[in-house]
């Protein structure tokens, strides 16, 4: 075999399609972005204040383990700060988990329409991603368990899931966990936990606190701090220890640590966001269902809804009509293979009312 003529990435890396972020409108267009599940109410004012105050300390390295932030999270969620690892967004933690627990010859199992970062981090670690069919856009516990082989090392589960908005109840997640070998790590990604209103839901914290093979991953991105990049994970001591060995030594910057700690403690702000979301998520779901038999709104527990149209062309014209009206939503054909769907973040009241009107007139009942 001849020597390669240039540096070559590790096997698997070139199979990765780069993450496609939600689009923004043209700069200066005044378009409203409903494509990235960001907060329509801004950030917690206390977090903004803490972030601004950190400007006086930009010359110093942050405390490396995000102690301030872990203490705030420990206080608010009633958990031991030593069981928490923070990351530069939860994406950072997903990469670290993959790097630590997956390698060539290993498999990670996920649901067909699960979060598109899981295949990226799995392949980046040299492992194989195994996609499991869903039942009407919901993760199927039996099918996930049936896909486990002797090579399986990780199961990725977003709950609720992005981009579908569907969730598994606490009993289903417990059944999934109970069916896994003890050497398989179950990663419960509860990025949208703050928005769930279903009473039979659990965010995975209890399993992560009590089981040696479960971690729960969370983020501040969907509650007003996407720009600051803050994620956190709760898990058993041996996983926490492992991640501390390989994480960047200062992986959460100081402004983010301070803003995150303030945001975690601003429980009233998070509640306001969650109440706003529940109200307008329910409203747009009902409104679209009532206005046309040519749109299907999948029941969502997150801060977005997935709307399904009769075909990809109709979805494309709905996307265009919304963009014309100044609303950028998320196409989910290329990144998720749901070409007839659009994912629409729950925004401000005016945005929701206008989006509903535009969809109603673009895709009228037949
Ligand atoms: C948005 C999202 C994340 C990533 O969040 P960051 O903390 O911004 O990296 C993780 N998981 C799911 C399911 C998401 O939708």
CSV table of C-alpha atoms and ligand atoms in Angstrom, one decimal:
chain,number,residue,atom,x,y,z
A,1,UNK,CA,0.0,0.0,0.0
A,2,UNK,CA,1.4,3.4,-1.0
A,3,UNK,CA,1.7,6.0,1.7
A,4,UNK,CA,-1.1,8.6,1.8
A,5,UNK,CA,0.0,11.9,0.2
A,6,UNK,CA,-1.6,14.0,3.0
A,7,UNK,CA,-2.7,13.6,6.6
A,8,UNK,CA,-5.8,11.3,6.8
A,9,UNK,CA,-8.5,11.5,9.5
A,10,UNK,CA,-9.3,8.4,11.6
A,11,UNK,CA,-11.6,5.8,10.1
A,12,UNK,CA,-15.2,7.0,10.4
A,13,UNK,CA,-14.6,10.7,10.5
A,14,UNK,CA,-15.2,11.3,6.8
A,15,UNK,CA,-18.5,9.4,7.1
A,16,UNK,CA,-19.8,12.3,9.2
A,17,UNK,CA,-22.1,14.9,7.7
A,18,UNK,CA,-21.4,18.2,9.6
A,19,UNK,CA,-24.2,19.3,11.9
A,20,UNK,CA,-26.7,21.6,10.1
A,21,UNK,CA,-27.8,24.4,12.4
A,22,UNK,CA,-31.2,26.1,12.1
A,23,UNK,CA,-31.1,28.9,9.6
A,24,UNK,CA,-31.2,32.6,10.5
A,25,UNK,CA,-32.8,35.3,8.3
A,26,UNK,CA,-30.6,37.5,6.2
A,27,UNK,CA,-28.8,40.0,8.5
A,28,UNK,CA,-30.8,43.2,8.8
A,29,UNK,CA,-33.9,41.5,7.4
A,30,UNK,CA,-35.6,41.6,10.8
A,31,UNK,CA,-36.6,38.0,10.3
A,32,UNK,CA,-37.7,36.1,13.4
A,33,UNK,CA,-35.8,32.9,14.0
A,34,UNK,CA,-37.9,30.0,15.0
A,35,UNK,CA,-35.4,27.4,13.9
A,36,UNK,CA,-33.2,26.8,16.9
A,37,UNK,CA,-35.5,26.4,19.9
A,38,UNK,CA,-34.1,29.5,21.6
A,39,UNK,CA,-35.9,31.4,24.4
A,40,UNK,CA,-38.5,33.9,23.1
A,41,UNK,CA,-38.2,35.8,26.5
A,42,UNK,CA,-34.5,36.4,26.4
A,43,UNK,CA,-32.2,35.3,29.2
A,44,UNK,CA,-32.7,35.6,33.0
A,45,UNK,CA,-31.9,39.2,33.9
A,46,UNK,CA,-29.9,37.9,36.8
A,47,UNK,CA,-27.8,35.8,34.4
A,48,UNK,CA,-27.3,38.8,32.1
A,49,UNK,CA,-26.1,40.8,35.1
A,50,UNK,CA,-23.7,38.1,36.2
A,51,UNK,CA,-22.3,37.7,32.7
A,52,UNK,CA,-21.7,41.5,32.4
A,53,UNK,CA,-20.0,41.6,35.8
A,54,UNK,CA,-17.5,38.9,34.7
A,55,UNK,CA,-16.0,41.4,32.3
A,56,UNK,CA,-13.8,42.7,35.1
A,57,UNK,CA,-12.1,39.3,35.4
A,58,UNK,CA,-11.4,38.3,31.8
A,59,UNK,CA,-7.7,38.0,32.4
A,60,UNK,CA,-8.0,35.1,34.9
A,61,UNK,CA,-8.5,31.4,34.1
A,62,UNK,CA,-11.8,30.2,35.4
A,63,UNK,CA,-12.0,27.5,38.1
A,64,UNK,CA,-11.6,24.4,36.0
A,65,UNK,CA,-14.4,22.2,37.4
A,66,UNK,CA,-17.1,24.8,37.2
A,67,UNK,CA,-17.5,24.6,41.0
A,68,UNK,CA,-19.7,27.7,41.3
A,69,UNK,CA,-22.1,26.4,38.7
A,70,UNK,CA,-22.1,22.9,40.1
A,71,UNK,CA,-22.9,24.3,43.5
A,72,UNK,CA,-25.8,26.3,42.2
A,73,UNK,CA,-27.2,23.3,40.3
A,74,UNK,CA,-26.7,21.1,43.4
A,75,UNK,CA,-28.7,23.6,45.5
A,76,UNK,CA,-31.5,24.0,43.0
A,77,UNK,CA,-31.9,20.3,42.1
A,78,UNK,CA,-31.1,18.8,45.5
A,79,UNK,CA,-28.1,16.9,44.2
A,80,UNK,CA,-24.5,16.5,45.3
A,81,UNK,CA,-22.3,18.9,43.2
A,82,UNK,CA,-19.7,16.2,43.1
A,83,UNK,CA,-22.0,14.1,40.9
A,84,UNK,CA,-22.1,16.9,38.2
A,85,UNK,CA,-19.8,17.5,35.3
A,86,UNK,CA,-20.3,20.7,33.3
A,87,UNK,CA,-19.5,21.2,29.6
A,88,UNK,CA,-19.2,23.8,26.9
A,89,UNK,CA,-22.8,23.1,25.9
A,90,UNK,CA,-24.2,19.7,26.3
A,91,UNK,CA,-22.6,18.9,22.9
A,92,UNK,CA,-19.3,19.0,24.7
A,93,UNK,CA,-20.5,16.3,27.2
A,94,UNK,CA,-21.9,14.1,24.4
A,95,UNK,CA,-18.5,14.2,22.6
A,96,UNK,CA,-16.7,13.4,25.9
A,97,UNK,CA,-19.1,10.5,26.6
A,98,UNK,CA,-18.5,9.0,23.2
A,99,UNK,CA,-14.8,9.5,23.4
A,100,UNK,CA,-14.7,7.8,26.8
A,101,UNK,CA,-17.1,4.8,26.1
A,102,UNK,CA,-17.0,4.2,22.4
A,103,UNK,CA,-14.2,3.1,20.0
A,104,UNK,CA,-13.7,1.0,16.8
A,105,UNK,CA,-15.8,-2.2,16.8
A,106,UNK,CA,-18.3,-0.7,19.3
A,107,UNK,CA,-21.9,0.2,18.5
A,108,UNK,CA,-24.2,2.9,19.9
A,109,UNK,CA,-28.0,2.6,19.5
A,110,UNK,CA,-30.3,5.4,18.9
A,111,UNK,CA,-33.8,6.0,17.6
A,112,UNK,CA,-34.3,6.8,13.9
A,113,UNK,CA,-35.3,10.4,14.4
A,114,UNK,CA,-33.2,11.0,17.5
A,115,UNK,CA,-31.0,14.1,17.9
A,116,UNK,CA,-28.6,14.4,15.0
A,117,UNK,CA,-25.5,15.0,17.2
A,118,UNK,CA,-25.5,11.3,18.3
A,119,UNK,CA,-24.3,9.9,15.0
A,120,UNK,CA,-21.6,12.6,14.8
A,121,UNK,CA,-20.1,11.9,18.2
A,122,UNK,CA,-20.4,8.2,17.7
A,123,UNK,CA,-18.6,8.2,14.4
A,124,UNK,CA,-16.1,10.7,15.7
A,125,UNK,CA,-15.1,8.1,18.3
A,126,UNK,CA,-14.7,5.4,15.5
A,127,UNK,CA,-17.8,3.5,16.5
A,128,UNK,CA,-20.9,2.4,14.6
A,129,UNK,CA,-24.3,4.1,15.0
A,130,UNK,CA,-27.3,1.8,14.9
A,131,UNK,CA,-30.6,3.5,14.0
A,132,UNK,CA,-33.8,1.9,15.3
A,133,UNK,CA,-37.2,2.4,13.7
A,134,UNK,CA,-39.7,4.4,15.7
A,135,UNK,CA,-43.4,4.0,16.3
A,136,UNK,CA,-45.1,7.0,14.8
A,137,UNK,CA,-42.2,9.4,15.6
A,138,UNK,CA,-41.8,8.0,19.2
A,139,UNK,CA,-38.8,6.0,20.4
A,140,UNK,CA,-39.8,2.3,20.6
A,141,UNK,CA,-38.3,0.6,23.7
A,142,UNK,CA,-38.7,-2.9,22.4
A,143,UNK,CA,-37.1,-2.1,19.1
A,144,UNK,CA,-34.2,-0.3,20.9
A,145,UNK,CA,-33.6,-3.3,23.1
A,146,UNK,CA,-33.8,-5.7,20.2
A,147,UNK,CA,-31.1,-3.7,18.4
A,148,UNK,CA,-28.6,-4.3,21.3
A,149,UNK,CA,-25.8,-6.6,20.4
A,150,UNK,CA,-22.6,-7.9,22.1
A,151,UNK,CA,-20.9,-4.8,20.7
A,152,UNK,CA,-23.3,-2.2,22.1
A,153,UNK,CA,-21.7,0.2,24.6
A,154,UNK,CA,-24.0,3.2,24.6
A,155,UNK,CA,-27.7,3.9,24.1
A,156,UNK,CA,-28.5,7.6,23.3
A,157,UNK,CA,-32.0,8.8,24.2
A,158,UNK,CA,-33.3,12.4,23.9
A,159,UNK,CA,-36.3,12.7,26.1
A,160,UNK,CA,-38.3,14.7,24.9
A,161,UNK,CA,-36.7,14.2,21.5
A,162,UNK,CA,-35.6,16.8,19.0
A,163,UNK,CA,-36.9,17.2,16.3
A,164,UNK,CA,-40.1,15.2,17.0
A,165,UNK,CA,-41.1,16.6,20.4
A,166,UNK,CA,-42.3,13.2,21.5
A,167,UNK,CA,-41.3,11.7,24.9
A,168,UNK,CA,-41.1,8.4,26.7
A,169,UNK,CA,-42.8,8.3,30.1
A,170,UNK,CA,-40.9,7.3,33.2
A,171,UNK,CA,-42.1,3.7,33.1
A,172,UNK,CA,-40.9,3.3,29.5
A,173,UNK,CA,-37.5,4.7,30.3
A,174,UNK,CA,-37.2,2.4,33.4
A,175,UNK,CA,-38.1,-0.5,31.2
A,176,UNK,CA,-35.4,0.5,28.6
A,177,UNK,CA,-32.9,0.7,31.4
A,178,UNK,CA,-33.9,-2.6,32.9
A,179,UNK,CA,-33.5,-4.3,29.6
A,180,UNK,CA,-29.8,-3.2,29.1
A,181,UNK,CA,-26.7,-5.1,30.2
A,182,UNK,CA,-25.0,-3.3,33.1
A,183,UNK,CA,-22.0,-2.6,30.9
A,184,UNK,CA,-24.1,-0.5,28.5
A,185,UNK,CA,-24.3,3.3,29.3
A,186,UNK,CA,-27.7,4.8,28.9
A,187,UNK,CA,-27.4,8.5,28.1
A,188,UNK,CA,-30.7,10.3,28.9
A,189,UNK,CA,-30.5,13.7,27.2
A,190,UNK,CA,-33.2,15.9,28.8
A,191,UNK,CA,-32.4,19.1,26.9
A,192,UNK,CA,-36.1,20.0,27.1
A,193,UNK,CA,-36.9,18.9,30.6
A,194,UNK,CA,-37.9,22.4,31.7
A,195,UNK,CA,-40.7,22.4,29.1
A,196,UNK,CA,-42.4,19.1,29.8
A,197,UNK,CA,-45.9,19.3,31.3
A,198,UNK,CA,-46.8,15.5,31.1
A,199,UNK,CA,-47.2,14.2,34.6
A,200,UNK,CA,-45.8,10.7,33.8
A,201,UNK,CA,-42.5,12.2,32.7
A,202,UNK,CA,-39.2,11.9,34.6
A,203,UNK,CA,-36.0,13.7,33.5
A,204,UNK,CA,-33.8,10.7,34.3
A,205,UNK,CA,-32.2,12.3,37.4
A,206,UNK,CA,-33.3,9.6,39.7
A,207,UNK,CA,-31.9,6.8,37.5
A,208,UNK,CA,-28.6,8.8,37.0
A,209,UNK,CA,-28.3,9.2,40.8
A,210,UNK,CA,-28.9,5.6,41.6
A,211,UNK,CA,-27.8,3.4,38.7
A,212,UNK,CA,-24.1,2.7,37.8
A,213,UNK,CA,-24.8,2.8,34.0
A,214,UNK,CA,-27.1,5.9,33.6
A,215,UNK,CA,-26.2,9.6,33.0
A,216,UNK,CA,-28.6,12.5,32.5
A,217,UNK,CA,-27.4,15.4,30.3
A,218,UNK,CA,-29.0,18.8,30.5
A,219,UNK,CA,-28.4,22.3,28.9
A,220,UNK,CA,-29.0,26.0,29.5
A,221,UNK,CA,-29.3,26.6,25.8
A,222,UNK,CA,-33.1,26.1,25.6
A,223,UNK,CA,-33.8,28.3,28.6
A,224,UNK,CA,-32.2,31.5,27.5
A,225,UNK,CA,-28.4,31.0,27.4
A,226,UNK,CA,-27.7,29.3,24.0
A,227,UNK,CA,-24.9,31.8,23.3
A,228,UNK,CA,-23.1,31.1,26.6
A,229,UNK,CA,-22.7,27.3,25.8
A,230,UNK,CA,-23.4,25.6,29.1
A,231,UNK,CA,-24.3,21.9,29.5
A,232,UNK,CA,-24.3,19.7,32.6
A,233,UNK,CA,-24.4,16.0,33.3
A,234,UNK,CA,-25.3,14.0,36.4
A,235,UNK,CA,-24.0,10.5,36.7
A,236,UNK,CA,-22.4,7.8,38.9
A,237,UNK,CA,-18.9,8.6,40.4
A,238,UNK,CA,-17.0,6.4,38.0
A,239,UNK,CA,-18.4,8.2,34.9
A,240,UNK,CA,-17.9,11.6,36.5
A,241,UNK,CA,-14.3,10.7,37.3
A,242,UNK,CA,-13.8,9.5,33.7
A,243,UNK,CA,-15.1,12.7,32.1
A,244,UNK,CA,-13.0,14.9,34.4
A,245,UNK,CA,-9.9,13.1,33.1
A,246,UNK,CA,-10.5,13.9,29.5
A,247,UNK,CA,-12.5,17.2,29.5
A,248,UNK,CA,-10.8,20.4,28.5
A,249,UNK,CA,-9.2,21.7,31.7
A,250,UNK,CA,-11.2,25.0,31.5
A,251,UNK,CA,-14.1,23.8,29.4
A,252,UNK,CA,-16.7,26.2,30.7
A,253,UNK,CA,-15.6,29.8,30.5
A,254,UNK,CA,-16.0,32.2,33.5
A,255,UNK,CA,-18.8,34.4,32.1
A,256,UNK,CA,-20.8,31.2,31.3
A,257,UNK,CA,-20.2,29.7,34.8
A,258,UNK,CA,-21.4,32.9,36.4
A,259,UNK,CA,-24.4,33.3,34.1
A,260,UNK,CA,-25.3,29.7,34.5
A,261,UNK,CA,-25.2,29.8,38.2
A,262,UNK,CA,-27.4,32.9,38.3
A,263,UNK,CA,-29.8,31.4,35.7
A,264,UNK,CA,-30.1,28.1,37.7
A,265,UNK,CA,-31.1,30.0,40.8
A,266,UNK,CA,-33.6,32.2,38.9
A,267,UNK,CA,-36.3,29.5,39.1
A,268,UNK,CA,-39.0,32.1,38.7
A,269,UNK,CA,-37.7,33.0,35.2
A,270,UNK,CA,-37.5,29.4,34.1
A,271,UNK,CA,-41.1,28.9,35.3
A,272,UNK,CA,-42.2,32.0,33.3
A,273,UNK,CA,-40.5,30.6,30.2
A,274,UNK,CA,-42.1,27.2,30.7
A,275,UNK,CA,-45.6,28.7,31.3
A,276,UNK,CA,-45.3,30.8,28.2
A,277,UNK,CA,-44.2,27.8,26.2
A,278,UNK,CA,-47.0,25.5,27.4
A,279,UNK,CA,-49.6,28.1,26.6
A,280,UNK,CA,-48.5,28.8,23.0
A,281,UNK,CA,-47.4,25.2,22.3
A,282,UNK,CA,-51.0,24.1,23.2
A,283,UNK,CA,-52.4,27.0,21.3
A,284,UNK,CA,-50.6,26.5,18.0
A,285,UNK,CA,-51.1,22.8,18.2
A,286,UNK,CA,-54.9,23.2,18.5
A,287,UNK,CA,-55.0,26.1,16.0
A,288,UNK,CA,-53.2,24.2,13.2
A,289,UNK,CA,-55.2,21.0,13.8
A,290,UNK,CA,-58.4,23.0,13.6
A,291,UNK,CA,-57.4,25.0,10.5
A,292,UNK,CA,-56.5,22.3,8.0
A,293,UNK,CA,-56.7,18.6,7.5
A,294,UNK,CA,-53.5,18.8,5.5
A,295,UNK,CA,-51.2,19.5,8.5
A,296,UNK,CA,-50.5,17.0,11.3
A,297,UNK,CA,-49.0,18.5,14.5
A,298,UNK,CA,-47.2,15.8,16.4
A,299,UNK,CA,-47.9,16.1,20.1
A,300,UNK,CA,-44.9,17.9,21.7
A,301,UNK,CA,-43.5,18.1,25.2
A,302,UNK,CA,-40.7,20.5,24.1
A,303,UNK,CA,-40.4,24.1,23.1
A,304,UNK,CA,-41.2,23.4,19.4
A,305,UNK,CA,-43.7,21.5,17.4
A,306,UNK,CA,-43.1,19.3,14.4
A,307,UNK,CA,-45.7,19.8,11.7
A,308,UNK,CA,-46.1,17.2,9.0
A,309,UNK,CA,-47.4,18.0,5.6
A,310,UNK,CA,-48.7,15.6,2.8
A,311,UNK,CA,-45.4,15.7,1.0
A,312,UNK,CA,-42.0,17.4,0.8
A,313,UNK,CA,-43.2,20.0,-1.8
A,314,UNK,CA,-45.9,21.2,0.5
A,315,UNK,CA,-43.4,21.4,3.4
A,316,UNK,CA,-41.1,23.4,1.1
A,317,UNK,CA,-43.8,25.9,0.1
A,318,UNK,CA,-44.9,26.3,3.7
A,319,UNK,CA,-41.2,27.0,4.6
A,320,UNK,CA,-41.1,29.6,1.8
A,321,UNK,CA,-44.3,31.3,2.7
A,322,UNK,CA,-43.2,31.6,6.4
A,323,UNK,CA,-39.8,33.0,5.3
A,324,UNK,CA,-41.6,35.5,3.1
A,325,UNK,CA,-43.6,36.6,6.1
A,326,UNK,CA,-40.4,36.9,8.1
A,327,UNK,CA,-40.3,33.7,10.1
A,328,UNK,CA,-37.5,31.2,9.7
A,329,UNK,CA,-38.4,27.7,10.8
A,330,UNK,CA,-36.3,24.5,10.7
A,331,UNK,CA,-36.4,22.2,7.7
A,332,UNK,CA,-35.8,18.6,8.8
A,333,UNK,CA,-35.4,16.8,5.5
A,334,UNK,CA,-31.6,16.9,5.1
A,335,UNK,CA,-30.6,16.4,8.7
A,336,UNK,CA,-33.3,14.1,9.8
A,337,UNK,CA,-34.9,12.6,6.7
A,338,UNK,CA,-38.3,14.0,7.5
A,339,UNK,CA,-38.7,15.9,4.2
A,340,UNK,CA,-42.4,16.5,4.7
A,341,UNK,CA,-41.9,18.1,8.1
A,342,UNK,CA,-41.0,21.5,9.6
A,343,UNK,CA,-39.9,22.1,13.1
A,344,UNK,CA,-41.3,25.3,14.5
A,345,UNK,CA,-39.9,26.8,17.8
A,346,UNK,CA,-42.5,28.2,20.2
A,347,UNK,CA,-41.9,32.0,20.0
A,348,UNK,CA,-43.7,35.1,21.2
A,349,UNK,CA,-47.5,35.4,21.0
A,350,UNK,CA,-47.4,37.6,17.9
A,351,UNK,CA,-45.1,35.2,16.1
A,352,UNK,CA,-47.3,32.2,16.9
A,353,UNK,CA,-50.5,33.9,15.7
A,354,UNK,CA,-48.8,35.0,12.4
A,355,UNK,CA,-47.2,31.6,11.8
A,356,UNK,CA,-50.6,29.9,12.3
A,357,UNK,CA,-52.3,32.4,9.8
A,358,UNK,CA,-49.6,31.9,7.2
A,359,UNK,CA,-49.8,28.1,7.4
A,360,UNK,CA,-53.5,28.2,7.3
A,361,UNK,CA,-53.6,30.2,4.1
A,362,UNK,CA,-50.7,28.3,2.5
A,363,UNK,CA,-52.0,24.9,3.2
A,364,UNK,CA,-55.8,25.3,3.4
A,365,UNK,CA,-58.1,22.4,4.2
A,366,UNK,CA,-59.2,20.3,1.2
B,1,LIG,C1,-30.3,21.6,21.7
B,1,LIG,C2,-30.0,20.2,22.1
B,1,LIG,C3,-28.8,19.8,22.8
B,1,LIG,C4,-27.6,20.7,22.7
B,1,LIG,O1,-27.5,21.7,23.5
B,1,LIG,P1,-26.2,22.5,23.7
B,1,LIG,O2,-26.1,22.6,25.2
B,1,LIG,O3,-26.6,23.8,23.1
B,1,LIG,O4,-25.0,21.9,23.1
B,1,LIG,C5,-28.7,18.6,23.2
B,1,LIG,N1,-29.6,17.6,23.0
B,1,LIG,C6,-30.7,17.9,22.4
B,1,LIG,C7,-31.8,16.8,22.2
B,1,LIG,C8,-31.0,19.2,21.9
B,1,LIG,O5,-32.1,19.4,21.2
